[in-house]
Short mmCIF file of C-alpha atoms and ligand atoms in Angstrom, two decimals:
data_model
loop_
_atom_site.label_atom_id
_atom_site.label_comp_id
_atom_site.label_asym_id
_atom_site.label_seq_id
_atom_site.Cartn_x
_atom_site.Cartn_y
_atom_site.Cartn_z
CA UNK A 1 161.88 157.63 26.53
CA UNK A 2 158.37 156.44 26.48
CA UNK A 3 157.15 156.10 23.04
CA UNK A 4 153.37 157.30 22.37
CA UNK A 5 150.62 154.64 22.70
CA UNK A 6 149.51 155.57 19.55
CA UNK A 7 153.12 154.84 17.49
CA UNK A 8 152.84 151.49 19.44
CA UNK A 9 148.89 151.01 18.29
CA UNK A 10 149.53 151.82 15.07
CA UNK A 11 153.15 151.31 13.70
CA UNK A 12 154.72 148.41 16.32
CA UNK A 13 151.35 146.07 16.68
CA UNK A 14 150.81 146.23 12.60
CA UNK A 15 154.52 145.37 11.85
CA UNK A 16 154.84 142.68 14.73
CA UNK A 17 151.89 141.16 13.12
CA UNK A 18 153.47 141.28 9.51
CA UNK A 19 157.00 140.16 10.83
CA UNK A 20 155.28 136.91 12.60
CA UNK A 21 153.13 135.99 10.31
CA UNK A 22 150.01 136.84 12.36
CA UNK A 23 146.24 137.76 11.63
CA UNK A 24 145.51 138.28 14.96
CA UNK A 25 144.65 142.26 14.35
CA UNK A 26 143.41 141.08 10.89
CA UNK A 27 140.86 138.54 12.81
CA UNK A 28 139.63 141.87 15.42
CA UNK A 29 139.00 143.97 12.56
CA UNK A 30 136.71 141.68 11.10
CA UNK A 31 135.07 141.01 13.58
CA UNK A 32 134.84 144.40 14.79
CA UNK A 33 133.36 144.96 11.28
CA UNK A 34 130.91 142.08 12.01
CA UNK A 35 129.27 142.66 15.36
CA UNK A 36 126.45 145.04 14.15
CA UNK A 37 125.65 142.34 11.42
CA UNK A 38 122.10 141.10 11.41
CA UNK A 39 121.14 137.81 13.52
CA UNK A 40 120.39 136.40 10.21
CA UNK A 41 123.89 136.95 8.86
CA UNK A 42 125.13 135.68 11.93
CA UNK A 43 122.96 132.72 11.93
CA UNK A 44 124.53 131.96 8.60
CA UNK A 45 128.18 132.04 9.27
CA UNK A 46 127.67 130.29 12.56
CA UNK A 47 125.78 127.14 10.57
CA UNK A 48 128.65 127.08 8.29
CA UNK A 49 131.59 127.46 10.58
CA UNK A 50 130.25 124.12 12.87
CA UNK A 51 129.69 122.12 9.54
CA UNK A 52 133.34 122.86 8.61
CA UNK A 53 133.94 121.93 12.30
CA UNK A 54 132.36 118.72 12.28
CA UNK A 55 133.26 117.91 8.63
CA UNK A 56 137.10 118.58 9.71
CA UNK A 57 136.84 116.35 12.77
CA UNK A 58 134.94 113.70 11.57
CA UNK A 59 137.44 113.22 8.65
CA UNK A 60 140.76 113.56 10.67
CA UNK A 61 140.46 113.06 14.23
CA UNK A 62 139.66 109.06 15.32
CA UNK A 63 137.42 110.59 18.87
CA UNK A 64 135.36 112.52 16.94
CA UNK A 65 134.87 110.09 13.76
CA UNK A 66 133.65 107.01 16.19
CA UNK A 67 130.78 109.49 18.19
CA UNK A 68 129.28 110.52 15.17
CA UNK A 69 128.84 106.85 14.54
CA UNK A 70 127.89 105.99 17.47
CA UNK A 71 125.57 108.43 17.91
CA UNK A 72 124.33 107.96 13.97
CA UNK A 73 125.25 111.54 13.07
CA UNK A 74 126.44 112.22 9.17
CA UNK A 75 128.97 114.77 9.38
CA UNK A 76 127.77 116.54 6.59
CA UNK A 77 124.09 117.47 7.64
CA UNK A 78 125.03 119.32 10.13
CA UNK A 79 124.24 122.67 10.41
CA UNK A 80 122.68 123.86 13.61
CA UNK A 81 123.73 122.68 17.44
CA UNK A 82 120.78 120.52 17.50
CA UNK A 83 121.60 118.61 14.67
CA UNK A 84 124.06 117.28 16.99
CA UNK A 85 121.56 116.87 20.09
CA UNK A 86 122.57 112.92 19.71
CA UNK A 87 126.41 113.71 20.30
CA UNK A 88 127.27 112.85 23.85
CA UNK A 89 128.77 115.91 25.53
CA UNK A 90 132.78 115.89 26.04
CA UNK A 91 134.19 115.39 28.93
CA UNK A 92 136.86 116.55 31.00
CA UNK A 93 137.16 112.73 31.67
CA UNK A 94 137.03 112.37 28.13
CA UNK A 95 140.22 114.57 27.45
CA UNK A 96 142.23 112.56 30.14
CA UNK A 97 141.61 109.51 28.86
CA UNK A 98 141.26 109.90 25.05
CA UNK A 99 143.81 113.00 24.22
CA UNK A 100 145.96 110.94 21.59
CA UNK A 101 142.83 110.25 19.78
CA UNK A 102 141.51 113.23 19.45
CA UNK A 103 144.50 115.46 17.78
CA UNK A 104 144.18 116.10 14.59
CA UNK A 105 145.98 113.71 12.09
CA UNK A 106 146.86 116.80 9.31
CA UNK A 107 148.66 118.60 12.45
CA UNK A 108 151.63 117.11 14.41
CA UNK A 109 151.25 117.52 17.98
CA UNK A 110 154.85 119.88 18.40
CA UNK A 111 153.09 122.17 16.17
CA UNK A 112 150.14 122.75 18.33
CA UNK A 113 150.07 125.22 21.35
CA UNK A 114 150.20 123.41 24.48
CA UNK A 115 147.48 124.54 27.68
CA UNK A 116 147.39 123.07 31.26
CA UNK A 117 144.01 123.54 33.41
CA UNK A 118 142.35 122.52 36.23
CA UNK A 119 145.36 123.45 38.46
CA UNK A 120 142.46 124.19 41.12
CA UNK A 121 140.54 120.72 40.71
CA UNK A 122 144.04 118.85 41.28
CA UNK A 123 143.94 116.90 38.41
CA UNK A 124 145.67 118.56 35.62
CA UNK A 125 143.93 118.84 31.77
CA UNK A 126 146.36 119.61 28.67
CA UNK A 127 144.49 120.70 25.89
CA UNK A 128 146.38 121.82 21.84
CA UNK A 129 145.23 124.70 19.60
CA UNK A 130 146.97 125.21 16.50
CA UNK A 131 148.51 127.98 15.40
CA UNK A 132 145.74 129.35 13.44
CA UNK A 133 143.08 129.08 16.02
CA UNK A 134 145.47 130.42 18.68
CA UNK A 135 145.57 133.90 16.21
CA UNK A 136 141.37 133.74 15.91
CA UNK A 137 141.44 133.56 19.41
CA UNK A 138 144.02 136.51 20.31
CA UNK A 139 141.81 138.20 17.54
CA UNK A 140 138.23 137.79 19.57
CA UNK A 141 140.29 138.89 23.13
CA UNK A 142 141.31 142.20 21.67
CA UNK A 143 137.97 143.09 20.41
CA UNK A 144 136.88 142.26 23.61
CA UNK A 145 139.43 144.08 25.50
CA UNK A 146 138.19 147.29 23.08
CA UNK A 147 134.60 146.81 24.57
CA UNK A 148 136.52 148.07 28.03
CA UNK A 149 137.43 151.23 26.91
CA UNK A 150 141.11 150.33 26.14
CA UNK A 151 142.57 151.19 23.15
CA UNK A 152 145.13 148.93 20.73
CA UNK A 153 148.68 150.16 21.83
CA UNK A 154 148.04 151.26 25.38
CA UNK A 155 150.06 149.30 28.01
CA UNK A 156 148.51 147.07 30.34
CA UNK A 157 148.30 146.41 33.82
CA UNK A 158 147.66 142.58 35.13
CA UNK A 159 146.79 141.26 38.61
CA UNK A 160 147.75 137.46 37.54
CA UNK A 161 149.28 134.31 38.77
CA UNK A 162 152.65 133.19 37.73
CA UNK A 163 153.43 135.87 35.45
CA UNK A 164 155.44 134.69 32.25
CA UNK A 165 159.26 135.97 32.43
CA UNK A 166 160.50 137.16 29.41
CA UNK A 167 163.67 135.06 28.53
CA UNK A 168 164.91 135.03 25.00
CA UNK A 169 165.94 138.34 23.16
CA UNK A 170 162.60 138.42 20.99
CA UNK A 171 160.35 138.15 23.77
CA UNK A 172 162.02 140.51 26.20
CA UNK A 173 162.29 142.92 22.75
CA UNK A 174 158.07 142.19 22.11
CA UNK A 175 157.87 143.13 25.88
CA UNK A 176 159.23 146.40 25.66
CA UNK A 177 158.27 147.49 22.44
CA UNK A 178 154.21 146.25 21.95
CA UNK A 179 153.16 144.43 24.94
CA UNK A 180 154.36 146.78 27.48
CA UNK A 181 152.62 145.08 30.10
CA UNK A 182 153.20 145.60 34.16
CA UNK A 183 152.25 142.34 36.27
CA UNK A 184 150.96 142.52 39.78
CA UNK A 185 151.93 138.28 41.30
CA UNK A 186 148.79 137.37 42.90
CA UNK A 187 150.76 134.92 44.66
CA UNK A 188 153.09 138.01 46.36
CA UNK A 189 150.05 140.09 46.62
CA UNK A 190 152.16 141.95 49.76
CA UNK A 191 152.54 145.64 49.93
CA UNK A 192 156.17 145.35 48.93
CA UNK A 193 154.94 144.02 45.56
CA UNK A 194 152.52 146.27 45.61
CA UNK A 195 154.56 149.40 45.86
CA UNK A 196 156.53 148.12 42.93
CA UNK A 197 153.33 147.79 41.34
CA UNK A 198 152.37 151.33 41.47
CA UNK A 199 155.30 152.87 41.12
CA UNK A 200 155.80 150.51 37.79
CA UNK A 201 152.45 152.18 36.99
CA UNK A 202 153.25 155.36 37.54
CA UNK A 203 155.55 155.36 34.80
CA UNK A 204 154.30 152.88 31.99
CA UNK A 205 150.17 154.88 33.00
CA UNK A 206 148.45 151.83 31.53
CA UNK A 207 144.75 151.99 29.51
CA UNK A 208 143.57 148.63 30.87
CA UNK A 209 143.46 146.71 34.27
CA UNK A 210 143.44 143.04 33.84
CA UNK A 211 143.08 140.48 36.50
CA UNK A 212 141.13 137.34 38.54
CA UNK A 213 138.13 138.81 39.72
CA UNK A 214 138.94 139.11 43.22
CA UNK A 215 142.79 139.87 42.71
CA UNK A 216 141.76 143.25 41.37
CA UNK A 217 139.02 143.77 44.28
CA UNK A 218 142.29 143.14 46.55
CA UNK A 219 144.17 145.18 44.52
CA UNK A 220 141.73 147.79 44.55
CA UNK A 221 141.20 147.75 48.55
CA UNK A 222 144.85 148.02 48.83
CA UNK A 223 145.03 151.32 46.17
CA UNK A 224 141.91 152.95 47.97
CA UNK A 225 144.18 153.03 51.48
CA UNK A 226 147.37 153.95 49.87
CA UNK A 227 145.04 156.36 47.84
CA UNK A 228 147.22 155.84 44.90
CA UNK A 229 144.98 157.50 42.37
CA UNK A 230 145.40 154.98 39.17
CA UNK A 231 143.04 155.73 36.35
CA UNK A 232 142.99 153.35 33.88
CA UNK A 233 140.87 153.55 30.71
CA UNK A 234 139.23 149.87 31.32
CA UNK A 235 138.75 147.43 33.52
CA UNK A 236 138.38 143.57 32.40
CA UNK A 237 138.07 140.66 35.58
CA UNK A 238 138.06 137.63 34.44
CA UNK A 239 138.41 133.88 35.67
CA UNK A 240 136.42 134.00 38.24
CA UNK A 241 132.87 134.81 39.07
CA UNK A 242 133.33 138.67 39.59
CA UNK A 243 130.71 139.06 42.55
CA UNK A 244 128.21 141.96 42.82
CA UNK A 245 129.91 143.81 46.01
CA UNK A 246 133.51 143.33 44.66
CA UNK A 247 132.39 144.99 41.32
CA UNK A 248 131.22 147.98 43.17
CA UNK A 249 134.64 148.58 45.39
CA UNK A 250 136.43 148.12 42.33
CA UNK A 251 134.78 150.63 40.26
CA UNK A 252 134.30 153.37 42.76
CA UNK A 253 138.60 153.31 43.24
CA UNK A 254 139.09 153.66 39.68
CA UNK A 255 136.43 155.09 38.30
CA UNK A 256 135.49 153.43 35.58
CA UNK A 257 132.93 150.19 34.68
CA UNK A 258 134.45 146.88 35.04
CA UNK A 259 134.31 144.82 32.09
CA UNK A 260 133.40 141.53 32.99
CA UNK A 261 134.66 138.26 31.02
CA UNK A 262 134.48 134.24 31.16
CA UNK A 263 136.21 132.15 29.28
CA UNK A 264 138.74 129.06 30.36
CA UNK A 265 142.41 127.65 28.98
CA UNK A 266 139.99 124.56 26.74
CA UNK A 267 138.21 127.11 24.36
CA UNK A 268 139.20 130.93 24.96
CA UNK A 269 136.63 133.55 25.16
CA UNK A 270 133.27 132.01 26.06
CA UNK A 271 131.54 135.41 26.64
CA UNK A 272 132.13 139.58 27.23
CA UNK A 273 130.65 142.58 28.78
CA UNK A 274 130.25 145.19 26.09
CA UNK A 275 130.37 148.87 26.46
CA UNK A 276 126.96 148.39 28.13
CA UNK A 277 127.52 145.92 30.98
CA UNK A 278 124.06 144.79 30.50
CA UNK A 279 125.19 140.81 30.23
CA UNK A 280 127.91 138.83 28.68
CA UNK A 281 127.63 138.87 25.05
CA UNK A 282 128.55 135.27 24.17
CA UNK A 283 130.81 134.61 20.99
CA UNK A 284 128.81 133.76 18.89
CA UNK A 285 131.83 134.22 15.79
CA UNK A 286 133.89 131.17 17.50
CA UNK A 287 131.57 129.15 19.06
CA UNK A 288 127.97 127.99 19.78
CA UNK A 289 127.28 127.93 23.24
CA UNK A 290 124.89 125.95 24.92
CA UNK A 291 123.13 125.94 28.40
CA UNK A 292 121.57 122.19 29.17
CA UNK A 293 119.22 121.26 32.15
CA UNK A 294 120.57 118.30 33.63
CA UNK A 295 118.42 115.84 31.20
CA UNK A 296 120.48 117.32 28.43
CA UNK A 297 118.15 119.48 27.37
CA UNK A 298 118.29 123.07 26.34
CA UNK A 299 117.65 125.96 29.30
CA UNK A 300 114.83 128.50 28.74
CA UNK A 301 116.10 131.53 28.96
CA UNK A 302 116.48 132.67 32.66
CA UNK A 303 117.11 129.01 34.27
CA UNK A 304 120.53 128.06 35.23
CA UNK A 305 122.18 125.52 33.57
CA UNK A 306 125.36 123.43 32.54
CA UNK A 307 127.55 125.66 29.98
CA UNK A 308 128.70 123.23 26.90
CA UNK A 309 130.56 124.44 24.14
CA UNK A 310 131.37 123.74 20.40
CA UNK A 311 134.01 126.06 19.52
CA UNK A 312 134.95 126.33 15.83
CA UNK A 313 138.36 128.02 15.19
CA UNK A 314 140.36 125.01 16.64
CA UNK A 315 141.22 122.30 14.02
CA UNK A 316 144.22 121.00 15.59
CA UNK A 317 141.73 119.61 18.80
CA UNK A 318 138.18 120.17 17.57
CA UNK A 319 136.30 120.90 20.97
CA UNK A 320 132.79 120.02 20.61
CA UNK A 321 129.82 119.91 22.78
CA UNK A 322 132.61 120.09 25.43
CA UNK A 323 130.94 120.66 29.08
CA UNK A 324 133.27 123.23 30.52
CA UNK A 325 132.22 122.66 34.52
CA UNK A 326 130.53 126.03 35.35
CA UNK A 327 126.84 126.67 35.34
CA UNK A 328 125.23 130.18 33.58
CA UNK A 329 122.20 131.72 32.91
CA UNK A 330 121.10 133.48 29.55
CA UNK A 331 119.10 136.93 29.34
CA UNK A 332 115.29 137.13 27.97
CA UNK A 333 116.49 140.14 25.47
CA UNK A 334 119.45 141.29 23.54
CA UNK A 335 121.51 143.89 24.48
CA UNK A 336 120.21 147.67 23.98
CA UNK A 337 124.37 147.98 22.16
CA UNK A 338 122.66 146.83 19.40
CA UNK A 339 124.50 144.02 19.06
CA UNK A 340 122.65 140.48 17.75
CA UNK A 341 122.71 137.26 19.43
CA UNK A 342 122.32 136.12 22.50
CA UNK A 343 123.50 137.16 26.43
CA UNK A 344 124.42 135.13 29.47
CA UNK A 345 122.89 136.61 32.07
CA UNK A 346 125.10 135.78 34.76
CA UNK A 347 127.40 132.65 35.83
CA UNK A 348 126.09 130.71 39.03
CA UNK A 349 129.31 128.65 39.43
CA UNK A 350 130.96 126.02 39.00
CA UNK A 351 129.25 123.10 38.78
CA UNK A 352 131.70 121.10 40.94
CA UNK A 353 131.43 123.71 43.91
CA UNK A 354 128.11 123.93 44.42
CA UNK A 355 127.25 122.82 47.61
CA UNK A 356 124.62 120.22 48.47
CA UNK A 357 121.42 120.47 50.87
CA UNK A 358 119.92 117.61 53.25
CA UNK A 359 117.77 117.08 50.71
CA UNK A 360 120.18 116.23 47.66
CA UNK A 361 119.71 119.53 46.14
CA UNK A 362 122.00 122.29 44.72
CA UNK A 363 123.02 125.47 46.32
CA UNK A 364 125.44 128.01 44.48
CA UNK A 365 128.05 128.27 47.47
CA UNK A 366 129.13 131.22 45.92
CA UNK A 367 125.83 133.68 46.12
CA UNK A 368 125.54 132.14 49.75
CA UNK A 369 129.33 133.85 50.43
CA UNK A 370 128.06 136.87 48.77
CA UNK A 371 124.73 137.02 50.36
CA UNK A 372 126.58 136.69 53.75
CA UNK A 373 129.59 139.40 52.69
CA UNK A 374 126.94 141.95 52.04
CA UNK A 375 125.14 141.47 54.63
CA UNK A 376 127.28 140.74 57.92
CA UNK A 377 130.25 143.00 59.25
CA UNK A 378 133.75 142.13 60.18
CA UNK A 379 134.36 139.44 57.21
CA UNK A 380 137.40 140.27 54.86
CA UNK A 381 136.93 136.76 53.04
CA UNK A 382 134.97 133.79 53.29
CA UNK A 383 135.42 130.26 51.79
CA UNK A 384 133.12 127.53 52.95
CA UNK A 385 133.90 123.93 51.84
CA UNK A 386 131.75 120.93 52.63
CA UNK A 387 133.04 117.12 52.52
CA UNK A 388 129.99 115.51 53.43
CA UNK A 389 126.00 116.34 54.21
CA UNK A 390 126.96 116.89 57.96
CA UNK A 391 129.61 118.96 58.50
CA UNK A 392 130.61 122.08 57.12
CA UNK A 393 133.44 123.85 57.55
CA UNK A 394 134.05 127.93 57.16
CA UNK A 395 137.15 129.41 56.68
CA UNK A 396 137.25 133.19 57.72
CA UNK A 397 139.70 135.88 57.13
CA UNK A 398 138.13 138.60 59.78
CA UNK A 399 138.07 142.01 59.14
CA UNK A 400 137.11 145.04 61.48
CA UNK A 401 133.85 143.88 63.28
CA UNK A 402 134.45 140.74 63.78
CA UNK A 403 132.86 139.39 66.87
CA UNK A 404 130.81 135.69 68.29
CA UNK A 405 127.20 137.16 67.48
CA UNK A 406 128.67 137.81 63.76
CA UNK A 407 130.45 134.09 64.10
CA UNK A 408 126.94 132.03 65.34
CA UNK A 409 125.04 134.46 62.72
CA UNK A 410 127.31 132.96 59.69
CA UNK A 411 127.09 129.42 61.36
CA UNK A 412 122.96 129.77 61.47
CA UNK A 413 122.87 131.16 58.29
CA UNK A 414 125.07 128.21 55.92
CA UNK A 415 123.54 125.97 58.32
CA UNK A 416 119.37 126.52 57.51
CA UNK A 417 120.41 127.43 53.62
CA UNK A 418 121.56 123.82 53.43
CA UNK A 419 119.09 122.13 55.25
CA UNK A 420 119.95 122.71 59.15
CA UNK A 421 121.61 120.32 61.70
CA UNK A 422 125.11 120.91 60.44
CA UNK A 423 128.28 120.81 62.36
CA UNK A 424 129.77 123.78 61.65
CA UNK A 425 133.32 124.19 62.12
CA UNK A 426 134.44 127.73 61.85
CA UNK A 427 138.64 128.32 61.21
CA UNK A 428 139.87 131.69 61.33
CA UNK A 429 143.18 132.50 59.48
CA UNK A 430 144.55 135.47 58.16
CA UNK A 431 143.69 135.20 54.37
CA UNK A 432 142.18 132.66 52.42
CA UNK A 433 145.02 130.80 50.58
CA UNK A 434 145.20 130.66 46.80
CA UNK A 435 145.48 127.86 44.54
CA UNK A 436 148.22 126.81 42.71
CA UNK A 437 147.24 128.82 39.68
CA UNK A 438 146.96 132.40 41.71
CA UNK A 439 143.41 132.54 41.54
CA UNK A 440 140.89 132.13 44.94
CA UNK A 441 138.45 129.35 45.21
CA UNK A 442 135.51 130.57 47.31
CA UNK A 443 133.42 127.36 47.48
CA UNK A 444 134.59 123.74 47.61
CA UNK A 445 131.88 120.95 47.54
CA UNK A 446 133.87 117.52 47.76
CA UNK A 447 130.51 115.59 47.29
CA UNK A 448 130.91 114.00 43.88
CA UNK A 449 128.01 115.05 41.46
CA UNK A 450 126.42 111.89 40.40
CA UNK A 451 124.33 111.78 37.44
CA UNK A 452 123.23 114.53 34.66
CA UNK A 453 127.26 114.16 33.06
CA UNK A 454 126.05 112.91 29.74
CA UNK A 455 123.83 114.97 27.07
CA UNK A 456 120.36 113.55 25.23
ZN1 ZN B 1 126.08 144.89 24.29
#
């Protein structure tokens, strides 16, 4: 018997909360309560949360306490993000090499919650979050998953890599009882899993659709031919840059907006799609986000630049001024919700795959594929990945259309938007593989970035 979504919502979620010890719903109520407040308000919890931030770190974790000397910061007077314009940003390099220094010494390290990134980059990344910031965190994604249209207590549907198995008792029980949540293996996206999929669907009739950007656009392709009719309240892509065309083939076979999110493993929910869709509304309640031209300086809004973070809610690992890899732009206005602070605009990438003209400069590999999708027939995906300034090499998964004037009109057209005089190799395959982590990877640059890795 399928119990109603609203006994789940409201008596299961509440008492699974209670019997773990959790203020995860706690944390989305407040904040739900909060995100009308006045940019003033805001303003003044924000200025308070990164001084308890710094204070924390500067007092208990031996990275943190030799940069603020270094850089001649006093913990204590800081209370806006440029009071720490002086702080070197934090690297990914920086978390390889440094990671026993910069746990917290009040927390012991089998207490914290363990993430692995950068499955895609080849070099692995473990980051910790204790147990309180990991509940702050859940808090923020629910809100967030509310903005979709979804409501607490309806099950879920997600088009993910490497699913989690349920193995001991408790889990399998939180599973079936609260979670109830279908999975969709991006890495057996075949229409044997598929089937499975839908017919899992059928029965649990999930309120939200969550996914890798372009799983769901596959997913959706695949559920427009079968005509399978799934009608989920929301829609929320995240992971990846969710690209203009996808967007619109995903929406049209399921009818509703898709909520688009960005965030990564090192610092949770960076930014959201309200209601609206008019922008990301960055999270302002957990962290201060920055955009930085390449001299470390901040971005006007409207120019691209590197994303940097300084989240607050994570004591156990303090992340601060911690350059996350991907590049983003932030809107000229707020958002007509109603809603204070500020929006990102859009995300351009990530910083490590954009590719590189003749002329040293930096092309977003990604809005090239786009450009090119929306424009040329008979491409079903596209990846491009460039080793060096002379040679570039395509990888294309044809679709119907597919012929040698759309084949020298892709090799003209990567060619001139990086400069021209390219040898460019194109390899046809069947699909584009994914990485190790189930999600795609569009556009490789293996040039190494040189400068522009440090802050003012
Ligand atoms: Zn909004």
């Amino acid at each position: 018997m399928r119990v109603p979504d609203r006994i789940v919502g409201c008596v299961f979620e509440p008492l699974w909360d209670l019997y773990e010890g959790s203020r995860r719903l706690k944390t989305m109520r407040e904040l739900a309560s909060r995100q009308f407040d006045d940019v003033a308000v805001l303003d003044q919890r924000r200025s308070r949360r990164l001084n308890g931030i710094v204070v924390e770190a500067a007092a208990h974790v031996p990275f943190w306490r030799e940069r603020f000397a270094s850089a001649g910061i006093d913990p204590e007077q800081v209370h806006h993000i440029a009071d720490l314009a002086a702080l070197p940003l934090m690297t990914k390099t920086d978390v390889r090499g440094r990671l026993d220094d910069m746990i917290n010494d009040r927390f012991d390290r089998a207490d914290l919650t363990p993430a692995k990134t950068g499955g895609s980059t080849g070099t692995a990344l473990h980051v910790f979050c204790d147990r309180d910031g990991i509940e702050l965190r859940n808090g923020a994604a629910l809100l967030a998953d509310t903005w979709s249209g979804w409501s607490l207590g309806q099950p879920t549907a997600a088009v993910w890599g490497n699913p989690p198995v349920p193995r001991s008792l408790r889990s399998k029980l939180r599973r079936q009882l609260k979670d109830r949540v279908i999975y969709l293996d991006t890495m057996k996206l075949d229409e044997a899993a598929v089937a499975t999929f839908v017919a899992d669907w059928r029965c649990m009739r999930p309120g939200l659709l969550f996914g890798h950007a372009h799983s769901l656009f596959l997913f959706a392709e695949m559920a427009r031919e079968w005509a399978a009719e799934l009608n989920p309240r929301g829609i929320v892509a995240t992971s990846m840059m969710l690209l203009d065309h996808e967007r619109r083939v995903i929406e049209d076979v399921f009818g509703v907006p898709v909520t688009n999110r960005y965030g990564c493993e090192e610092v949770s929910l960076i930014a959201c799609e309200c209601e609206r869709h008019q922008g990301m509304h960055l999270n302002d309640e957990h962290c201060w986000v920055e955009l930085l031209r390449d001299d470390g300086t901040p971005c006007a809004p409207g120019e691209d630049g590197r994303i940097v973070v300084t989240e607050f809610v994570n004591k156990g690992m303090p992340m601060l001024r911690y350059e996350v890899g991907d590049r983003g732009v932030l809107h000229d206005r707020p958002c007509p919700c109603g809603r204070p602070g500020r929006l990102l605009r859009s995300l351009t990438g990530r910083t490590a795959d954009f590719l590189v003209a003749r002329d040293g400069s930096r092309v977003a590999g990604i809005s090239l594929i786009e450009n090119t999708l929306t424009r040329l027939p008979g491409i079903g995906q596209l990846q491009v990945v460039q080793d060096d300034l002379e040679h570039i090499l395509l990888n294309v998964a044809p679709a119907d259309g597919w012929n040698e004037d759309v084949a020298a009109e892709l090799i003209a057209v990567f060619s001139e938007s990086l400069g021209g005089g390219h040898e460019v190799r194109i390899e046809i395959m069947e699909r584009i593989p994914r990485e190790a982590n189930g999600k795609y990877r569009f556009s490789i640059c293996r040039i190494p970035v040189t400068g522009g890795s440090r802050g003012r």
